[in-house]
mmCIF file of C-alpha atoms and ligand atoms in Angstrom:
data_model
loop_
_atom_site.group_PDB
_atom_site.id
_atom_site.type_symbol
_atom_site.label_atom_id
_atom_site.label_comp_id
_atom_site.label_asym_id
_atom_site.label_seq_id
_atom_site.Cartn_x
_atom_site.Cartn_y
_atom_site.Cartn_z
ATOM 1 C CA MET A 30 -10.987 0.136 -12.358
ATOM 2 C CA GLU A 31 -9.627 -2.607 -9.934
ATOM 3 C CA ARG A 32 -11.462 -3.189 -6.806
ATOM 4 C CA LEU A 33 -10.337 -5.206 -3.910
ATOM 5 C CA HIS A 34 -12.291 -6.086 -0.898
ATOM 6 C CA ILE A 35 -10.714 -6.157 2.496
ATOM 7 C CA ASP A 36 -12.775 -8.354 4.866
ATOM 8 C CA LEU A 37 -12.436 -7.482 8.471
ATOM 9 C CA ASN A 38 -16.145 -8.137 9.334
ATOM 10 C CA GLU A 39 -17.735 -4.642 10.809
ATOM 11 C CA HIS A 40 -14.568 -2.752 9.511
ATOM 12 C CA SER A 41 -14.541 -4.107 5.996
ATOM 13 C CA TYR A 42 -13.869 -1.700 3.202
ATOM 14 C CA ASP A 43 -12.799 -1.562 -0.851
ATOM 15 C CA ILE A 44 -9.584 -0.475 -2.325
ATOM 16 C CA LEU A 45 -10.287 1.065 -5.876
ATOM 17 C CA THR A 46 -7.422 1.708 -7.909
ATOM 18 C CA GLY A 47 -7.179 3.112 -11.577
ATOM 19 C CA HIS A 48 -6.122 5.918 -13.698
ATOM 20 C CA GLY A 49 -8.244 9.015 -13.050
ATOM 21 C CA LEU A 50 -10.450 7.956 -10.135
ATOM 22 C CA LEU A 51 -10.173 11.402 -8.283
ATOM 23 C CA ASP A 52 -12.783 13.133 -10.316
ATOM 24 C CA GLN A 53 -15.111 10.322 -9.380
ATOM 25 C CA ALA A 54 -14.220 10.464 -5.804
ATOM 26 C CA GLY A 55 -17.625 12.312 -4.793
ATOM 27 C CA THR A 56 -19.611 9.386 -6.477
ATOM 28 C CA LEU A 57 -17.462 6.647 -5.249
ATOM 29 C CA ILE A 58 -17.723 8.117 -1.405
ATOM 30 C CA ARG A 59 -21.395 8.603 -1.933
ATOM 31 C CA ARG A 60 -21.928 4.707 -2.401
ATOM 32 C CA VAL A 61 -20.163 4.024 1.130
ATOM 33 C CA TRP A 62 -21.618 7.198 3.276
ATOM 34 C CA SER A 63 -24.774 9.079 3.228
ATOM 35 C CA GLY A 64 -23.975 12.194 5.387
ATOM 36 C CA SER A 65 -23.402 15.503 3.981
ATOM 37 C CA ARG A 66 -20.620 17.384 5.675
ATOM 38 C CA ALA A 67 -17.040 16.402 5.415
ATOM 39 C CA VAL A 68 -13.588 17.865 6.072
ATOM 40 C CA VAL A 69 -10.761 17.194 3.621
ATOM 41 C CA LEU A 70 -7.132 16.923 5.161
ATOM 42 C CA THR A 71 -4.422 17.683 2.723
ATOM 43 C CA ASP A 72 -0.930 19.279 2.647
ATOM 44 C CA ASP A 73 -0.124 22.396 0.758
ATOM 45 C CA THR A 74 1.715 21.039 -2.217
ATOM 46 C CA VAL A 75 -1.335 18.313 -2.955
ATOM 47 C CA ARG A 76 -3.749 20.771 -2.268
ATOM 48 C CA ASP A 77 -2.107 23.268 -4.964
ATOM 49 C CA LEU A 78 -2.116 20.151 -7.414
ATOM 50 C CA TYR A 79 -5.475 18.446 -6.857
ATOM 51 C CA GLY A 80 -7.484 20.195 -4.099
ATOM 52 C CA SER A 81 -9.618 21.738 -6.645
ATOM 53 C CA ARG A 82 -10.403 18.616 -8.711
ATOM 54 C CA LEU A 83 -11.468 16.717 -5.273
ATOM 55 C CA GLU A 84 -13.723 19.670 -4.220
ATOM 56 C CA GLN A 85 -15.548 19.744 -7.566
ATOM 57 C CA SER A 86 -16.111 16.163 -7.480
ATOM 58 C CA LEU A 87 -17.421 16.218 -3.741
ATOM 59 C CA SER A 88 -19.719 19.161 -4.575
ATOM 60 C CA ALA A 89 -21.059 17.587 -7.406
ATOM 61 C CA ALA A 90 -22.079 14.606 -5.415
ATOM 62 C CA GLY A 91 -23.628 16.998 -2.779
ATOM 63 C CA ILE A 92 -20.927 16.918 -0.214
ATOM 64 C CA SER A 93 -19.830 20.207 1.267
ATOM 65 C CA ALA A 94 -16.179 20.004 2.391
ATOM 66 C CA ALA A 95 -14.023 22.470 4.403
ATOM 67 C CA VAL A 96 -10.202 21.878 3.792
ATOM 68 C CA PHE A 97 -7.533 21.699 6.373
ATOM 69 C CA SER A 98 -3.943 21.749 4.935
ATOM 70 C CA VAL A 99 -0.777 21.005 6.547
ATOM 71 C CA ALA A 100 2.881 21.760 5.658
ATOM 72 C CA PRO A 101 4.289 18.934 3.876
ATOM 73 C CA GLY A 102 6.970 16.809 5.721
ATOM 74 C CA GLU A 103 6.958 14.425 8.583
ATOM 75 C CA GLN A 104 7.075 17.776 11.037
ATOM 76 C CA SER A 105 3.267 17.757 10.531
ATOM 77 C CA LYS A 106 2.681 14.502 12.048
ATOM 78 C CA SER A 107 2.804 16.053 15.698
ATOM 79 C CA MET A 108 0.529 16.312 18.542
ATOM 80 C CA LYS A 109 0.190 20.037 18.063
ATOM 81 C CA VAL A 110 -1.006 19.603 14.218
ATOM 82 C CA LEU A 111 -3.494 16.861 15.270
ATOM 83 C CA GLU A 112 -4.764 19.255 17.855
ATOM 84 C CA HIS A 113 -5.399 22.197 15.327
ATOM 85 C CA LEU A 114 -6.874 19.493 12.950
ATOM 86 C CA LEU A 115 -9.413 18.110 15.929
ATOM 87 C CA ASP A 116 -10.048 21.933 16.469
ATOM 88 C CA PHE A 117 -11.038 22.467 13.132
ATOM 89 C CA MET A 118 -13.177 19.371 12.769
ATOM 90 C CA ALA A 119 -15.054 20.626 15.748
ATOM 91 C CA SER A 120 -15.159 24.380 14.641
ATOM 92 C CA HIS A 121 -16.951 23.035 11.340
ATOM 93 C CA GLY A 122 -19.577 21.006 13.370
ATOM 94 C CA LEU A 123 -18.578 17.612 12.287
ATOM 95 C CA THR A 124 -20.546 14.962 14.242
ATOM 96 C CA ARG A 125 -20.167 11.407 14.702
ATOM 97 C CA SER A 126 -21.841 10.719 11.263
ATOM 98 C CA ASP A 127 -19.566 13.192 9.275
ATOM 99 C CA LEU A 128 -16.521 12.218 7.404
ATOM 100 C CA LEU A 129 -12.875 13.003 7.078
ATOM 101 C CA ILE A 130 -11.066 12.632 3.669
ATOM 102 C CA VAL A 131 -7.336 12.507 3.512
ATOM 103 C CA LEU A 132 -5.966 13.617 0.276
ATOM 104 C CA GLY A 133 -2.255 13.163 0.576
ATOM 105 C CA GLY A 134 0.762 10.683 1.166
ATOM 106 C CA GLY A 135 1.770 8.996 4.175
ATOM 107 C CA VAL A 136 2.157 11.845 6.688
ATOM 108 C CA ALA A 137 -1.649 13.199 5.812
ATOM 109 C CA GLY A 138 -2.652 9.575 5.790
ATOM 110 C CA ASP A 139 -1.292 9.022 9.375
ATOM 111 C CA LEU A 140 -2.348 12.109 10.707
ATOM 112 C CA GLY A 141 -5.767 12.081 9.445
ATOM 113 C CA GLY A 142 -6.441 8.347 10.263
ATOM 114 C CA PHE A 143 -5.378 9.108 14.067
ATOM 115 C CA ALA A 144 -7.732 12.023 14.146
ATOM 116 C CA ALA A 145 -10.496 10.084 12.939
ATOM 117 C CA ALA A 146 -9.789 7.566 15.163
ATOM 118 C CA CYS A 147 -10.008 9.784 18.088
ATOM 119 C CA TYR A 148 -12.721 12.432 17.026
ATOM 120 C CA MET A 149 -15.808 11.911 18.978
ATOM 121 C CA ARG A 150 -14.312 8.301 19.774
ATOM 122 C CA GLY A 151 -14.139 7.617 16.234
ATOM 123 C CA ILE A 152 -15.568 8.739 12.779
ATOM 124 C CA ALA A 153 -15.400 7.517 9.225
ATOM 125 C CA PHE A 154 -12.673 8.418 6.998
ATOM 126 C CA VAL A 155 -11.599 7.942 3.458
ATOM 127 C CA GLN A 156 -8.226 7.698 2.057
ATOM 128 C CA ILE A 157 -7.252 9.206 -1.094
ATOM 129 C CA PRO A 158 -3.545 8.499 -1.282
ATOM 130 C CA THR A 159 -1.438 10.439 -3.674
ATOM 131 C CA THR A 160 2.187 8.879 -3.261
ATOM 132 C CA LEU A 161 3.370 5.575 -4.507
ATOM 133 C CA LEU A 162 4.312 4.608 -0.793
ATOM 134 C CA ALA A 163 0.732 5.464 0.775
ATOM 135 C CA GLN A 164 -1.057 3.532 -2.347
ATOM 136 C CA VAL A 165 0.880 0.436 -1.775
ATOM 137 C CA ASP A 166 1.411 0.470 2.128
ATOM 138 C CA SER A 167 0.844 3.213 4.499
ATOM 139 C CA GLY A 168 -2.927 4.216 2.974
ATOM 140 C CA VAL A 169 -4.215 0.889 3.231
ATOM 141 C CA GLY A 170 -4.186 -1.423 6.332
ATOM 142 C CA GLY A 171 -5.403 0.937 9.242
ATOM 143 C CA LYS A 172 -2.437 1.823 10.881
ATOM 144 C CA THR A 173 -2.423 5.502 11.884
ATOM 145 C CA ALA A 174 -0.142 7.526 14.405
ATOM 146 C CA VAL A 175 1.620 10.715 15.111
ATOM 147 C CA ASN A 176 5.060 11.167 16.472
ATOM 148 C CA LEU A 177 6.127 12.267 19.682
ATOM 149 C CA GLU A 178 9.459 14.042 20.469
ATOM 150 C CA SER A 179 10.604 10.689 21.886
ATOM 151 C CA GLY A 180 10.158 8.799 18.761
ATOM 152 C CA LYS A 181 8.200 7.951 15.400
ATOM 153 C CA ASN A 182 4.488 6.790 15.448
ATOM 154 C CA LEU A 183 4.635 6.498 19.226
ATOM 155 C CA VAL A 184 0.949 7.716 19.699
ATOM 156 C CA GLY A 185 -1.449 5.710 17.258
ATOM 157 C CA ALA A 186 -4.399 3.429 16.674
ATOM 158 C CA PHE A 187 -5.672 0.733 14.328
ATOM 159 C CA TRP A 188 -8.340 2.319 12.507
ATOM 160 C CA GLN A 189 -9.590 1.266 9.385
ATOM 161 C CA PRO A 190 -10.708 3.581 6.542
ATOM 162 C CA ARG A 191 -14.447 3.328 5.006
ATOM 163 C CA LEU A 192 -12.907 3.458 1.468
ATOM 164 C CA VAL A 193 -9.498 3.867 -0.205
ATOM 165 C CA ILE A 194 -9.448 5.576 -3.595
ATOM 166 C CA SER A 195 -5.917 5.070 -5.404
ATOM 167 C CA ASP A 196 -5.701 7.278 -8.583
ATOM 168 C CA THR A 197 -2.644 6.122 -10.074
ATOM 169 C CA SER A 198 -2.331 8.998 -12.503
ATOM 170 C CA LEU A 199 -1.687 11.272 -9.654
ATOM 171 C CA LEU A 200 1.757 9.462 -9.248
ATOM 172 C CA ALA A 201 2.851 11.143 -12.541
ATOM 173 C CA SER A 202 3.780 14.247 -10.296
ATOM 174 C CA LEU A 203 5.825 12.661 -7.743
ATOM 175 C CA SER A 204 9.524 13.520 -8.124
ATOM 176 C CA ALA A 205 12.073 10.991 -9.260
ATOM 177 C CA ARG A 206 12.988 10.305 -5.747
ATOM 178 C CA GLU A 207 9.646 9.850 -4.236
ATOM 179 C CA PHE A 208 8.628 7.480 -7.248
ATOM 180 C CA ALA A 209 11.690 5.152 -6.433
ATOM 181 C CA GLY A 210 11.117 5.448 -2.889
ATOM 182 C CA GLY A 211 7.501 3.904 -3.343
ATOM 183 C CA MET A 212 9.245 1.370 -5.486
ATOM 184 C CA ALA A 213 11.038 -0.167 -2.573
ATOM 185 C CA GLU A 214 7.927 -0.789 -0.922
ATOM 186 C CA VAL A 215 6.670 -2.544 -4.200
ATOM 187 C CA ILE A 216 9.737 -4.472 -4.480
ATOM 188 C CA LYS A 217 9.323 -5.454 -1.108
ATOM 189 C CA TYR A 218 6.034 -7.317 -1.591
ATOM 190 C CA GLY A 219 7.906 -9.364 -4.394
ATOM 191 C CA CYS A 220 10.679 -10.358 -1.971
ATOM 192 C CA ILE A 221 8.627 -11.340 0.873
ATOM 193 C CA PHE A 222 5.393 -12.992 -0.583
ATOM 194 C CA ASP A 223 5.430 -13.411 -4.480
ATOM 195 C CA ARG A 224 8.571 -14.352 -6.505
ATOM 196 C CA SER A 225 6.517 -14.112 -9.771
ATOM 197 C CA PHE A 226 5.506 -10.552 -8.937
ATOM 198 C CA PHE A 227 9.157 -9.936 -8.453
ATOM 199 C CA ALA A 228 10.131 -11.335 -11.892
ATOM 200 C CA PHE A 229 7.282 -9.064 -13.325
ATOM 201 C CA LEU A 230 9.144 -5.919 -11.889
ATOM 202 C CA GLU A 231 12.112 -7.274 -13.573
ATOM 203 C CA GLY A 232 10.495 -7.002 -16.769
ATOM 204 C CA CYS A 233 9.536 -3.440 -16.387
ATOM 205 C CA SER A 234 12.325 -1.085 -17.979
ATOM 206 C CA ASP A 235 11.524 2.335 -16.687
ATOM 207 C CA ARG A 236 9.132 4.618 -14.829
ATOM 208 C CA SER A 237 6.939 5.121 -17.781
ATOM 209 C CA GLU A 238 6.254 1.320 -18.369
ATOM 210 C CA LEU A 239 5.908 1.085 -14.580
ATOM 211 C CA MET A 240 3.173 4.000 -14.976
ATOM 212 C CA GLU A 241 1.288 2.131 -17.664
ATOM 213 C CA ARG A 242 1.136 -1.013 -15.547
ATOM 214 C CA MET A 243 0.638 0.910 -12.041
ATOM 215 C CA PRO A 244 -3.126 -0.077 -11.537
ATOM 216 C CA TYR A 245 -2.088 -3.625 -11.712
ATOM 217 C CA ILE A 246 1.100 -3.112 -9.566
ATOM 218 C CA VAL A 247 -0.793 -1.078 -6.981
ATOM 219 C CA HIS A 248 -3.672 -3.470 -6.736
ATOM 220 C CA ARG A 249 -1.216 -6.540 -6.438
ATOM 221 C CA CYS A 250 0.613 -5.002 -3.683
ATOM 222 C CA CYS A 251 -2.760 -4.138 -1.798
ATOM 223 C CA ASP A 252 -3.784 -7.763 -2.588
ATOM 224 C CA LEU A 253 -0.635 -9.352 -1.030
ATOM 225 C CA LYS A 254 -1.037 -6.916 2.070
ATOM 226 C CA ARG A 255 -4.702 -7.705 2.198
ATOM 227 C CA ILE A 256 -3.945 -11.451 2.941
ATOM 228 C CA VAL A 257 -1.676 -10.429 6.005
ATOM 229 C CA VAL A 258 -4.004 -7.681 7.354
ATOM 230 C CA GLU A 259 -6.953 -10.001 7.072
ATOM 231 C CA GLU A 260 -5.138 -12.553 9.099
ATOM 232 C CA ASP A 261 -3.456 -10.341 11.718
ATOM 233 C CA GLU A 262 -5.069 -6.870 11.778
ATOM 234 C CA ARG A 263 -3.372 -5.744 14.952
ATOM 235 C CA ASP A 264 0.304 -6.862 13.639
ATOM 236 C CA THR A 265 1.256 -9.704 16.277
ATOM 237 C CA GLY A 266 2.042 -12.277 13.846
ATOM 238 C CA ARG A 267 2.148 -12.466 10.006
ATOM 239 C CA ARG A 268 1.685 -8.851 9.295
ATOM 240 C CA MET A 269 5.263 -8.125 10.807
ATOM 241 C CA LEU A 270 6.770 -9.800 7.750
ATOM 242 C CA LEU A 271 5.620 -6.154 5.974
ATOM 243 C CA ASN A 272 8.378 -4.906 7.946
ATOM 244 C CA PHE A 273 11.094 -6.543 5.802
ATOM 245 C CA GLY A 274 13.917 -4.116 5.230
ATOM 246 C CA HIS A 275 12.352 -1.728 7.980
ATOM 247 C CA THR A 276 14.276 -2.618 10.992
ATOM 248 C CA PHE A 277 17.624 -2.298 9.397
ATOM 249 C CA GLY A 278 16.164 0.785 7.273
ATOM 250 C CA HIS A 279 15.099 2.694 10.249
ATOM 251 C CA ALA A 280 18.151 2.580 11.981
ATOM 252 C CA MET A 281 19.662 4.132 8.775
ATOM 253 C CA GLU A 282 17.094 6.862 8.492
ATOM 254 C CA THR A 283 17.998 7.324 12.282
ATOM 255 C CA ILE A 284 21.816 7.944 11.791
ATOM 256 C CA GLY A 285 21.026 9.840 8.567
ATOM 257 C CA SER A 286 19.034 12.050 10.795
ATOM 258 C CA TYR A 287 15.854 11.518 8.291
ATOM 259 C CA ARG A 288 17.598 13.834 5.574
ATOM 260 C CA ARG A 289 20.223 11.447 4.132
ATOM 261 C CA TYR A 290 17.868 8.978 3.098
ATOM 262 C CA ILE A 291 14.019 8.959 2.353
ATOM 263 C CA HIS A 292 11.948 6.068 3.920
ATOM 264 C CA GLY A 293 12.012 4.159 0.708
ATOM 265 C CA GLU A 294 15.857 4.463 0.112
ATOM 266 C CA ALA A 295 16.580 3.302 3.747
ATOM 267 C CA VAL A 296 14.004 0.414 3.052
ATOM 268 C CA ALA A 297 15.942 -0.381 -0.099
ATOM 269 C CA LEU A 298 19.290 -0.597 2.152
ATOM 270 C CA GLY A 299 17.520 -2.466 4.669
ATOM 271 C CA MET A 300 16.362 -5.333 2.357
ATOM 272 C CA LEU A 301 19.673 -5.823 1.061
ATOM 273 C CA LEU A 302 21.391 -5.724 4.732
ATOM 274 C CA ALA A 303 18.693 -8.266 5.672
ATOM 275 C CA MET A 304 19.584 -10.433 2.644
ATOM 276 C CA ALA A 305 23.272 -10.181 3.950
ATOM 277 C CA TYR A 306 22.323 -11.023 7.385
ATOM 278 C CA GLY A 307 20.178 -13.809 6.290
ATOM 279 C CA ARG A 308 23.102 -15.335 4.219
ATOM 280 C CA LEU A 309 25.488 -14.882 7.163
ATOM 281 C CA THR A 310 23.194 -16.861 9.571
ATOM 282 C CA GLY A 311 22.254 -19.595 7.002
ATOM 283 C CA VAL A 312 18.500 -18.552 7.196
ATOM 284 C CA THR A 313 18.547 -17.434 3.357
ATOM 285 C CA GLU A 314 19.241 -20.347 1.227
ATOM 286 C CA GLU A 315 20.105 -18.987 -2.362
ATOM 287 C CA ASP A 316 21.436 -15.447 -2.533
ATOM 288 C CA PRO A 317 18.638 -13.086 -3.887
ATOM 289 C CA ALA A 318 21.116 -9.923 -3.507
ATOM 290 C CA PRO A 319 22.241 -9.581 -7.077
ATOM 291 C CA ALA A 320 18.528 -9.559 -8.336
ATOM 292 C CA LEU A 321 17.581 -7.109 -5.906
ATOM 293 C CA ILE A 322 20.736 -5.053 -6.484
ATOM 294 C CA ARG A 323 19.847 -4.830 -10.404
ATOM 295 C CA LEU A 324 16.193 -3.893 -9.628
ATOM 296 C CA CYS A 325 17.031 -1.076 -7.346
ATOM 297 C CA GLN A 326 19.859 0.201 -9.497
ATOM 298 C CA ARG A 327 17.182 0.216 -12.440
ATOM 299 C CA PHE A 328 14.545 1.997 -10.607
ATOM 300 C CA GLY A 329 17.131 4.657 -8.989
ATOM 301 C CA LEU A 330 17.514 3.202 -5.475
ATOM 302 C CA PRO A 331 20.809 3.195 -3.445
ATOM 303 C CA VAL A 332 22.481 -0.149 -3.082
ATOM 304 C CA SER A 333 25.150 0.606 -0.782
ATOM 305 C CA THR A 334 26.081 2.860 2.270
ATOM 306 C CA ASP A 335 29.060 3.739 4.265
ATOM 307 C CA ILE A 336 27.077 3.386 7.297
ATOM 308 C CA PRO A 337 28.731 0.088 9.149
ATOM 309 C CA PRO A 338 26.292 -2.353 10.183
ATOM 310 C CA SER A 339 27.798 -2.357 13.671
ATOM 311 C CA ALA A 340 26.693 1.462 14.119
ATOM 312 C CA MET A 341 23.268 0.547 13.257
ATOM 313 C CA ALA A 342 22.926 -2.251 15.991
ATOM 314 C CA GLU A 343 22.064 0.172 19.064
ATOM 315 C CA HIS A 344 19.353 2.000 17.182
ATOM 316 C CA MET A 345 17.576 -1.204 15.915
ATOM 317 C CA LEU A 346 17.409 -2.219 19.679
ATOM 318 C CA ILE A 347 15.147 0.715 20.449
ATOM 319 C CA ASP A 348 12.980 0.086 17.538
ATOM 320 C CA LYS A 349 9.290 -0.825 18.135
ATOM 321 C CA LYS A 350 10.175 -4.432 16.998
ATOM 322 C CA ALA A 351 12.460 -4.817 19.916
ATOM 323 C CA ASP A 352 11.440 -5.876 23.430
ATOM 324 C CA GLY A 353 14.522 -4.658 25.529
ATOM 325 C CA SER A 354 16.718 -7.763 25.215
ATOM 326 C CA ARG A 355 15.524 -9.615 22.066
ATOM 327 C CA ILE A 356 14.385 -8.347 18.757
ATOM 328 C CA ARG A 357 12.330 -9.453 15.694
ATOM 329 C CA LEU A 358 14.183 -9.577 12.418
ATOM 330 C CA ILE A 359 12.423 -10.267 9.121
ATOM 331 C CA LEU A 360 14.468 -12.403 6.852
ATOM 332 C CA LEU A 361 14.015 -14.087 3.641
ATOM 333 C CA LYS A 362 14.201 -17.703 3.392
ATOM 334 C CA ASN A 363 14.233 -17.591 -0.389
ATOM 335 C CA LEU A 364 13.161 -14.698 -2.721
ATOM 336 C CA GLY A 365 9.275 -14.536 -2.336
ATOM 337 C CA GLU A 366 9.490 -16.194 1.140
ATOM 338 C CA ALA A 367 9.897 -14.393 4.422
ATOM 339 C CA CYS A 368 10.148 -15.451 8.082
ATOM 340 C CA VAL A 369 10.500 -13.671 11.474
ATOM 341 C CA GLU A 370 13.810 -14.223 13.454
ATOM 342 C CA THR A 371 13.981 -13.457 17.098
ATOM 343 C CA VAL A 372 17.619 -12.967 18.068
ATOM 344 C CA THR A 373 19.156 -11.678 21.407
ATOM 345 C CA LYS A 374 20.793 -8.180 21.890
ATOM 346 C CA GLU A 375 24.151 -9.867 22.263
ATOM 347 C CA GLU A 376 23.871 -12.021 19.073
ATOM 348 C CA LEU A 377 22.384 -9.055 17.139
ATOM 349 C CA ILE A 378 25.639 -6.924 18.051
ATOM 350 C CA GLN A 379 27.944 -9.931 17.010
ATOM 351 C CA ARG A 380 26.397 -10.540 13.837
ATOM 352 C CA MET A 381 26.354 -6.715 12.629
ATOM 353 C CA GLN A 382 29.956 -6.701 13.655
ATOM 354 C CA GLN A 383 30.646 -9.579 11.395
ATOM 355 C CA LEU A 384 28.700 -7.669 8.578
ATOM 356 C CA ASP A 385 31.098 -4.890 8.554
ATOM 357 C CA ALA A 386 33.619 -7.057 6.927
ATOM 358 C CA VAL A 387 31.188 -7.953 4.036
ATOM 359 C CA TRP A 388 28.822 -5.253 3.730
ATOM 360 C CA GLY A 389 29.533 -2.816 0.603
ATOM 361 C CA LYS A 390 32.440 -4.829 -0.324
HETATM 362 N N1 LIG B 15 3.423 -0.638 6.958
HETATM 363 C C1 LIG B 15 3.215 -2.093 7.541
HETATM 364 C C2 LIG B 15 1.861 -2.308 7.885
HETATM 365 O O1 LIG B 15 0.817 -1.766 7.640
HETATM 366 O O2 LIG B 15 1.820 -3.211 8.771
#
């Protein structure tokens, strides 16, 4: 088992990573929490796959848990579902010393984390992320949120978990598409922070080899994220670098109505577009795109889209990373080194029009 300590003063916690940790969850939780009552938030798919193993492990450790399960998918990250969850927690008599345990992917993690942040002005929660995306990104770092009709993640809080338990063997049940989507976030860490990690990924041939090395891969990504979260928990400085590929990617997700591309696919395309943008403006020195294209192709991620960059500009301007007239873009100086570039609305529109001529050609 790999253990990583996130040092955030009184909000510090550990991320534990390894094959088979789900069956030890009760004992591991006991080390950081001494209460007796818990609610488990999960989704219907994950509950059917792993719910009873978690319940057994909790009950063996003397933790009695009531399970609240939501429909899988983004529609569960709503104010309505949040209200039902909070009511469920109240009806089971959860007090400020009790615990919320989240077993699931990014949707359950964001929803549950936010419920924990609001319930009785904040209670402890434990993340047991079950997707690759959640194990390397959304399940660690304390960003929690639900969506409004007007946009994604518009209501949320920074609320750190008490413990993260990442059982990498659970990733075996992911569909090929979800696994590939998670790999986009893994590759992102190599692009922005660590060229040798990128090279390590280039040395992995397929999913089964990745699965063998997954405890190291998840641990390495979390360690790279740890550095920026410890420095900038509230996302006003270096943490923004984690958004590499996301501003372009969110525009593609929106244009595709969240059906055409799953998040990781849009991030893969967004990283490629950010590289093209960086080359166009001279920020990116050597061209990292051929290496990224090879890696994306190997792991089943898209490398081109027929959405023209000029069509993305207006969607990028309403992204949370924009402040009305200016937008912050995350670009690469080189493979393994990212930077923040602030551009005006006019410059963005002009550059994206110029990219129409080269993108996907
Ligand atoms: N998902 C980006 C962050 O946690 O900052």
